[in-house]
Amino acid sequence: MYFYTKRLNRYPLLTDNHGRPVNYLRLAVTDRCNLRCFYCMPEHGLDWLSRAELMSYEEMLRVSSLLVKMGIQKIRITGGEPFVRKDIMQLLTALSKLDGLDELSITTNGVLTAPFIPELKKIGVRSVNLSLDTLDSGRFFSITRRDEFDMVMNTLHQLLKQDIEVKINAVVMAGQNTQDIIPMVELTKELPVSVRFIEEMPFNGDSHVYTGLPWDHLRILEEIRDGFPGIQKLIDPAHSTSYNYHVPGHKGDVGIIAAYSRTFCGTCNRIRITPQGTLKNCLYDDGVLNIRDVMRKGITNEELEKVLTNAFNHRPQDGYEAERSRIEKTGVHESMATIGG
Ligand code: SAM
């Protein structure tokens, strides 16, 4: 049952039909991206959404503000690439002022990010997830199809200089970057970053059938243990999607995210809104409601809260349940850029 309980006398604790708290929104602000990571989208890009199809900043702010009142405590801005959307700082600044929001963070590929870092710091962004799958510029080019490695590395160093916490997201792909696993763990020796290795997921905008994953979380861990036999398990924070580790003497940490194996659904606390306003209860589902459409039809906040409440009362138990119903409907693996990865 969906119900409210009081949270520090401020806003309610939002809970889903499986008793899981729902307190984390991932809001994708655009489907456009300035990289073409082959595991995310085709080389020619996607059929980009028109401006009218995208949610406006006003619409994003309205629904975010309502969700924060309902119990959302953390918002992550993602995409596509958030920094390719015009005037993104306007939205970030407005979101940072929402009363009751504990944390605003961003996932970015780091290409255009560096000049915005002082402003991000100023509005209170404390943590940024930076996507970087390799430390080799040649492999970076073959994975992303763009020559932007130096820009991303510059963003990494600028973020650290401003004392913004950095989590590096590296998708592990057979035959592409598994030789980067050890060097990326090495990076945590001198830099206070958390390097998180992510299982590759079937979200690349095609209809290719996935039949298992050669580099799953267990194999990734085995590889890391071979290189760093002294690595220690850390206690994972509540709702963490990563299994976390630390190499003694290193400044940073290591995480492994079983995104394909879906071992973390039991504590899932997150919902997603895509750039065109689709509410997703799960990364793997087909969308449960179009918030943009109902807002444009003139729904009141009271009615919208009811509709959202109903959606949270029908969350799938796990990503397998969600995926079954989506693939039955579409047969296609969406691009991560249209989902809000
Ligand atoms: N453009 C931003 C970025 O690159 O961080 C945000 C959007 S991107 C879709 C968000 C994250 O999704 C990135 O870390 C990316 O590596 C990850 N991602 C995209 N496709 C994926 C896939 N098929 N499997 C696993 N992770 C994926």
Short mmCIF file of C-alpha atoms and ligand atoms in Angstrom, two decimals:
data_model
loop_
_atom_site.label_atom_id
_atom_site.label_comp_id
_atom_site.label_asym_id
_atom_site.label_seq_id
_atom_site.Cartn_x
_atom_site.Cartn_y
_atom_site.Cartn_z
CA MET A 1 0.00 0.00 0.00
CA TYR A 2 1.10 3.54 -0.71
CA PHE A 3 1.12 5.64 2.44
CA TYR A 4 2.64 8.70 4.04
CA THR A 5 4.61 8.83 7.26
CA LYS A 6 6.12 11.99 8.64
CA ARG A 7 9.70 12.84 7.74
CA LEU A 8 11.37 15.14 10.26
CA ASN A 9 8.13 17.15 10.46
CA ARG A 10 8.88 18.55 7.02
CA TYR A 11 7.58 16.47 4.18
CA PRO A 12 6.13 12.97 4.10
CA LEU A 13 7.97 9.76 3.43
CA LEU A 14 6.70 8.40 0.13
CA THR A 15 6.49 4.62 -0.07
CA ASP A 16 5.53 2.28 -2.93
CA ASN A 17 3.34 -0.82 -3.10
CA HIS A 18 6.31 -2.98 -2.03
CA GLY A 19 7.04 -0.85 1.04
CA ARG A 20 10.12 0.73 -0.55
CA PRO A 21 10.71 4.44 0.03
CA VAL A 22 10.47 6.53 -3.15
CA ASN A 23 12.76 9.49 -2.50
CA TYR A 24 15.03 9.83 -5.52
CA LEU A 25 14.10 11.37 -8.89
CA ARG A 26 16.28 11.12 -11.97
CA LEU A 27 15.18 13.84 -14.32
CA ALA A 28 16.42 13.69 -17.92
CA VAL A 29 16.43 17.17 -19.42
CA THR A 30 17.22 16.28 -23.05
CA ASP A 31 17.70 13.25 -25.28
CA ARG A 32 20.50 15.00 -27.22
CA CYS A 33 24.11 14.16 -26.62
CA ASN A 34 27.44 15.38 -27.96
CA LEU A 35 28.97 11.89 -27.74
CA ARG A 36 27.90 8.76 -29.61
CA CYS A 37 28.85 5.99 -27.18
CA PHE A 38 28.20 2.86 -29.19
CA TYR A 39 26.54 1.08 -26.24
CA CYS A 40 24.06 3.94 -25.85
CA MET A 41 23.05 5.09 -29.33
CA PRO A 42 23.74 4.57 -33.04
CA GLU A 43 26.49 6.58 -34.77
CA HIS A 44 23.96 8.75 -36.63
CA GLY A 45 22.29 9.68 -33.34
CA LEU A 46 18.59 9.34 -32.59
CA ASP A 47 15.41 10.81 -33.95
CA TRP A 48 15.81 13.83 -31.65
CA LEU A 49 12.79 15.25 -29.90
CA SER A 50 11.56 18.64 -31.07
CA ARG A 51 11.54 21.52 -28.63
CA ALA A 52 7.75 21.25 -28.24
CA GLU A 53 8.05 17.57 -27.35
CA LEU A 54 10.56 18.27 -24.59
CA MET A 55 9.25 19.25 -21.19
CA SER A 56 9.86 22.94 -20.61
CA TYR A 57 11.86 24.08 -17.59
CA GLU A 58 8.63 25.42 -16.08
CA GLU A 59 7.03 22.00 -16.41
CA MET A 60 10.08 20.27 -14.93
CA LEU A 61 10.11 22.67 -12.04
CA ARG A 62 6.41 22.27 -11.38
CA VAL A 63 6.51 18.49 -11.21
CA SER A 64 9.80 18.46 -9.26
CA SER A 65 8.41 20.87 -6.72
CA LEU A 66 5.31 18.73 -6.26
CA LEU A 67 7.37 15.55 -5.97
CA VAL A 68 9.59 17.15 -3.34
CA LYS A 69 6.47 18.04 -1.37
CA MET A 70 5.35 14.42 -1.73
CA GLY A 71 8.65 13.05 -0.39
CA ILE A 72 11.38 13.17 -3.04
CA GLN A 73 14.62 14.16 -1.29
CA LYS A 74 17.18 13.86 -4.04
CA ILE A 75 17.10 14.91 -7.70
CA ARG A 76 19.71 13.91 -10.25
CA ILE A 77 19.76 15.76 -13.56
CA THR A 78 20.71 13.55 -16.47
CA GLY A 79 19.99 13.11 -20.18
CA GLY A 80 21.15 12.87 -22.98
CA GLU A 81 23.84 15.28 -21.95
CA PRO A 82 22.43 17.91 -19.57
CA PHE A 83 24.93 20.59 -20.61
CA VAL A 84 23.84 20.56 -24.26
CA ARG A 85 20.42 21.92 -23.25
CA LYS A 86 20.34 25.72 -23.45
CA ASP A 87 20.26 27.65 -20.19
CA ILE A 88 20.57 24.52 -18.06
CA MET A 89 21.89 26.60 -15.16
CA GLN A 90 18.48 28.32 -14.96
CA LEU A 91 16.80 25.02 -14.20
CA LEU A 92 19.56 23.85 -11.84
CA THR A 93 19.47 27.12 -9.91
CA ALA A 94 15.69 26.98 -9.53
CA LEU A 95 15.79 23.33 -8.42
CA SER A 96 18.54 24.08 -5.91
CA LYS A 97 16.14 26.46 -4.15
CA LEU A 98 13.34 23.90 -3.66
CA ASP A 99 12.47 23.77 -0.01
CA GLY A 100 12.82 20.19 1.24
CA LEU A 101 15.22 18.99 -1.43
CA ASP A 102 18.27 17.56 0.33
CA GLU A 103 20.46 16.88 -2.67
CA LEU A 104 20.77 18.02 -6.26
CA SER A 105 23.30 16.21 -8.41
CA ILE A 106 24.19 15.72 -12.05
CA THR A 107 25.33 12.96 -14.37
CA THR A 108 27.44 14.30 -17.23
CA ASN A 109 29.91 13.14 -19.84
CA GLY A 110 32.15 16.07 -18.89
CA VAL A 111 32.69 17.47 -22.39
CA LEU A 112 31.04 20.87 -21.84
CA THR A 113 30.92 20.81 -18.04
CA ALA A 114 34.13 22.51 -16.87
CA PRO A 115 33.07 26.16 -17.35
CA PHE A 116 29.93 25.55 -15.25
CA ILE A 117 31.74 24.07 -12.24
CA PRO A 118 32.12 27.28 -10.18
CA GLU A 119 28.38 27.97 -10.62
CA LEU A 120 27.51 24.40 -9.72
CA LYS A 121 29.52 24.79 -6.56
CA LYS A 122 27.78 28.08 -5.81
CA ILE A 123 24.27 26.62 -6.03
CA GLY A 124 25.24 23.75 -3.73
CA VAL A 125 25.88 20.80 -6.05
CA ARG A 126 28.08 18.55 -3.93
CA SER A 127 28.44 15.53 -6.14
CA VAL A 128 28.75 14.84 -9.86
CA ASN A 129 28.73 11.53 -11.69
CA LEU A 130 31.18 11.67 -14.57
CA SER A 131 30.94 9.07 -17.32
CA LEU A 132 34.35 7.84 -18.42
CA ASP A 133 34.88 4.33 -19.70
CA THR A 134 38.61 4.37 -20.34
CA LEU A 135 41.81 6.25 -19.51
CA ASP A 136 43.16 5.76 -23.02
CA SER A 137 42.32 8.54 -25.49
CA GLY A 138 42.32 6.19 -28.48
CA ARG A 139 39.86 3.83 -26.84
CA PHE A 140 37.81 6.82 -25.70
CA PHE A 141 37.48 7.79 -29.36
CA SER A 142 36.46 4.32 -30.46
CA ILE A 143 33.85 4.01 -27.71
CA THR A 144 32.37 7.53 -27.91
CA ARG A 145 33.11 8.24 -31.61
CA ARG A 146 34.25 11.72 -30.57
CA ASP A 147 37.70 13.15 -29.79
CA GLU A 148 36.90 14.73 -26.42
CA PHE A 149 39.04 12.81 -23.93
CA ASP A 150 41.05 15.85 -22.83
CA MET A 151 37.90 17.88 -22.12
CA VAL A 152 36.55 15.12 -19.88
CA MET A 153 39.83 14.76 -17.98
CA ASN A 154 39.91 18.52 -17.49
CA THR A 155 36.39 18.39 -16.03
CA LEU A 156 37.47 15.62 -13.66
CA HIS A 157 40.36 17.69 -12.30
CA GLN A 158 38.32 20.90 -12.09
CA LEU A 159 35.60 19.16 -10.11
CA LEU A 160 38.13 17.81 -7.64
CA LYS A 161 39.75 21.23 -7.39
CA GLN A 162 36.39 22.66 -6.35
CA ASP A 163 35.94 19.87 -3.78
CA ILE A 164 32.96 18.43 -5.58
CA GLU A 165 32.64 14.70 -4.97
CA VAL A 166 33.19 12.74 -8.18
CA LYS A 167 31.88 9.32 -9.04
CA ILE A 168 33.28 8.01 -12.31
CA ASN A 169 30.87 5.72 -14.16
CA ALA A 170 32.61 3.22 -16.42
CA VAL A 171 30.55 0.76 -18.44
CA VAL A 172 32.51 -2.50 -18.78
CA MET A 173 32.32 -3.95 -22.28
CA ALA A 174 33.82 -7.20 -23.51
CA GLY A 175 36.41 -6.59 -26.22
CA GLN A 176 36.40 -2.83 -25.64
CA ASN A 177 37.74 -1.64 -22.32
CA THR A 178 38.27 -4.51 -19.90
CA GLN A 179 42.00 -3.68 -20.03
CA ASP A 180 41.03 -0.38 -18.38
CA ILE A 181 39.65 -1.96 -15.20
CA ILE A 182 42.99 -2.14 -13.38
CA PRO A 183 44.24 1.32 -14.47
CA MET A 184 40.92 2.81 -13.37
CA VAL A 185 41.27 1.21 -9.94
CA GLU A 186 44.84 2.63 -9.89
CA LEU A 187 43.31 6.07 -10.38
CA THR A 188 41.82 5.82 -6.88
CA LYS A 189 45.34 5.66 -5.45
CA GLU A 190 46.04 9.36 -5.93
CA LEU A 191 42.56 10.77 -6.57
CA PRO A 192 39.70 10.85 -4.03
CA VAL A 193 37.18 9.55 -6.56
CA SER A 194 34.81 6.65 -6.54
CA VAL A 195 35.27 4.60 -9.71
CA ARG A 196 32.15 2.57 -10.40
CA PHE A 197 32.18 -0.23 -12.94
CA ILE A 198 28.75 -0.76 -14.52
CA GLU A 199 27.50 -3.89 -16.22
CA GLU A 200 26.51 -3.09 -19.80
CA MET A 201 22.72 -2.93 -20.19
CA PRO A 202 20.66 -3.60 -23.32
CA PHE A 203 19.89 0.08 -23.96
CA ASN A 204 21.47 1.10 -27.21
CA GLY A 205 18.52 2.01 -29.41
CA ASP A 206 18.42 -1.19 -31.46
CA SER A 207 16.57 -4.51 -31.49
CA HIS A 208 19.63 -6.70 -30.98
CA VAL A 209 18.80 -9.69 -28.76
CA TYR A 210 20.91 -9.90 -25.60
CA THR A 211 21.86 -13.38 -24.50
CA GLY A 212 23.80 -12.91 -21.29
CA LEU A 213 26.72 -10.77 -20.31
CA PRO A 214 30.35 -11.92 -20.50
CA TRP A 215 31.52 -9.25 -18.01
CA ASP A 216 29.03 -9.37 -15.19
CA HIS A 217 29.62 -7.97 -11.69
CA LEU A 218 31.22 -11.20 -10.47
CA ARG A 219 33.76 -11.27 -13.28
CA ILE A 220 34.54 -7.58 -12.82
CA LEU A 221 35.22 -8.20 -9.12
CA GLU A 222 37.41 -11.21 -9.93
CA GLU A 223 39.49 -9.05 -12.29
CA ILE A 224 39.89 -6.34 -9.64
CA ARG A 225 40.79 -8.90 -6.96
CA ASP A 226 43.48 -10.37 -9.22
CA GLY A 227 45.07 -6.93 -9.50
CA PHE A 228 44.45 -5.85 -5.90
CA PRO A 229 44.29 -8.94 -3.65
CA GLY A 230 44.11 -6.73 -0.54
CA ILE A 231 40.93 -4.95 -1.63
CA GLN A 232 38.37 -4.67 1.17
CA LYS A 233 34.58 -4.65 1.09
CA LEU A 234 32.96 -1.51 2.47
CA ILE A 235 29.53 -1.32 4.08
CA ASP A 236 27.17 -0.20 1.32
CA PRO A 237 24.95 2.81 2.09
CA ALA A 238 21.18 2.17 2.16
CA HIS A 239 19.71 2.08 -1.37
CA SER A 240 23.18 1.89 -2.90
CA THR A 241 23.17 0.45 -6.40
CA SER A 242 26.88 -0.35 -6.10
CA TYR A 243 28.84 -2.94 -4.14
CA ASN A 244 31.61 -0.83 -2.68
CA TYR A 245 35.27 -1.61 -2.04
CA HIS A 246 38.45 0.09 -0.95
CA VAL A 247 42.07 -0.67 -1.69
CA PRO A 248 44.06 0.03 1.50
CA GLY A 249 46.20 3.14 1.06
CA HIS A 250 44.14 4.53 -1.81
CA LYS A 251 42.37 7.89 -1.53
CA GLY A 252 39.31 6.83 -3.48
CA ASP A 253 36.96 3.86 -3.60
CA VAL A 254 35.73 1.33 -6.11
CA GLY A 255 32.14 0.30 -6.83
CA ILE A 256 30.52 -2.33 -8.99
CA ILE A 257 26.99 -1.81 -10.29
CA ALA A 258 25.10 -4.94 -11.33
CA ALA A 259 22.85 -2.97 -13.65
CA TYR A 260 22.18 -5.92 -15.95
CA SER A 261 21.97 -8.57 -13.23
CA ARG A 262 19.64 -6.29 -11.25
CA THR A 263 20.61 -7.37 -7.77
CA PHE A 264 19.50 -4.10 -6.15
CA CYS A 265 15.79 -3.86 -7.05
CA GLY A 266 14.69 -4.89 -3.55
CA THR A 267 15.80 -1.52 -2.18
CA CYS A 268 15.06 0.60 -5.26
CA ASN A 269 14.10 4.12 -4.20
CA ARG A 270 14.20 5.87 -7.57
CA ILE A 271 11.84 7.04 -10.24
CA ARG A 272 12.66 8.61 -13.58
CA ILE A 273 11.18 11.26 -15.79
CA THR A 274 12.27 11.19 -19.43
CA PRO A 275 12.88 14.37 -21.49
CA GLN A 276 9.39 14.09 -23.00
CA GLY A 277 7.77 13.73 -19.60
CA THR A 278 7.26 9.99 -19.28
CA LEU A 279 7.30 8.80 -15.70
CA LYS A 280 9.17 5.55 -15.26
CA ASN A 281 8.89 3.48 -12.13
CA CYS A 282 11.85 1.40 -13.29
CA LEU A 283 14.69 1.85 -15.79
CA TYR A 284 13.42 -1.27 -17.53
CA ASP A 285 9.73 -0.35 -17.76
CA ASP A 286 7.84 1.23 -20.61
CA GLY A 287 6.64 4.32 -18.78
CA VAL A 288 3.54 4.54 -16.67
CA LEU A 289 2.27 8.04 -17.32
CA ASN A 290 3.06 11.10 -19.42
CA ILE A 291 3.34 14.00 -17.00
CA ARG A 292 3.92 16.58 -19.74
CA ASP A 293 0.66 15.65 -21.46
CA VAL A 294 -1.47 15.78 -18.34
CA MET A 295 0.06 19.11 -17.35
CA ARG A 296 -0.58 20.55 -20.80
CA LYS A 297 -4.21 19.43 -20.52
CA GLY A 298 -4.54 21.60 -17.43
CA ILE A 299 -4.36 19.14 -14.55
CA THR A 300 -4.33 20.76 -11.10
CA ASN A 301 -1.56 20.01 -8.62
CA GLU A 302 -4.04 18.18 -6.43
CA GLU A 303 -5.09 15.92 -9.30
CA LEU A 304 -1.49 15.44 -10.41
CA GLU A 305 -0.54 14.30 -6.91
CA LYS A 306 -3.33 11.71 -7.04
CA VAL A 307 -2.16 10.43 -10.42
CA LEU A 308 1.45 10.21 -9.24
CA THR A 309 0.37 8.48 -6.04
CA ASN A 310 -1.49 5.91 -8.09
CA ALA A 311 1.61 5.33 -10.25
CA PHE A 312 3.82 4.75 -7.19
CA ASN A 313 1.28 2.26 -5.97
CA HIS A 314 1.94 0.15 -9.07
CA ARG A 315 5.72 -0.15 -9.17
CA PRO A 316 7.08 -3.46 -10.52
CA GLN A 317 8.80 -5.64 -7.98
CA ASP A 318 12.01 -5.72 -10.01
CA GLY A 319 13.60 -4.92 -13.35
CA TYR A 320 12.80 -8.36 -14.74
CA GLU A 321 9.07 -7.88 -14.24
CA ALA A 322 9.33 -4.40 -15.79
CA GLU A 323 11.39 -5.58 -18.75
CA ARG A 324 9.05 -8.45 -19.60
CA SER A 325 6.13 -6.11 -20.06
CA ARG A 326 8.16 -3.59 -22.07
CA ILE A 327 9.74 -6.00 -24.53
CA GLU A 328 6.36 -7.65 -25.08
CA LYS A 329 5.02 -4.25 -26.12
CA THR A 330 7.89 -2.76 -28.14
CA GLY A 331 10.45 -5.44 -29.05
CA VAL A 332 13.07 -2.67 -29.08
CA HIS A 333 15.81 -1.75 -26.65
CA GLU A 334 15.57 2.00 -26.15
CA SER A 335 18.62 4.23 -26.05
CA MET A 336 19.74 5.15 -22.57
CA ALA A 337 19.66 8.79 -23.71
CA THR A 338 15.89 8.66 -24.13
CA ILE A 339 15.38 6.91 -20.79
CA GLY A 340 17.50 9.12 -18.60
CA GLY A 341 20.35 6.84 -17.62
N1 SAM B 1 25.31 12.25 -20.92
C1 SAM B 1 25.41 11.98 -19.53
C2 SAM B 1 26.57 11.06 -19.27
O1 SAM B 1 27.22 10.61 -20.20
O2 SAM B 1 26.85 10.81 -18.10
C3 SAM B 1 24.15 11.43 -18.88
C4 SAM B 1 23.34 10.44 -19.62
S1 SAM B 1 24.10 8.87 -19.86
C5 SAM B 1 22.81 8.02 -20.74
C6 SAM B 1 24.05 8.24 -18.21
C7 SAM B 1 24.85 7.01 -17.95
O3 SAM B 1 24.26 5.93 -18.59
C8 SAM B 1 26.30 7.07 -18.40
O4 SAM B 1 27.15 6.81 -17.31
C9 SAM B 1 26.39 5.97 -19.41
O5 SAM B 1 27.64 5.38 -19.42
C10 SAM B 1 25.29 5.04 -18.97
N2 SAM B 1 24.84 4.14 -20.02
C11 SAM B 1 24.38 4.48 -21.24
N3 SAM B 1 24.08 3.36 -21.95
C12 SAM B 1 24.36 2.33 -21.14
C13 SAM B 1 24.26 0.92 -21.30
N4 SAM B 1 23.82 0.37 -22.43
N5 SAM B 1 24.65 0.14 -20.26
C14 SAM B 1 25.10 0.69 -19.11
N6 SAM B 1 25.21 2.00 -18.90
C15 SAM B 1 24.85 2.82 -19.90
#
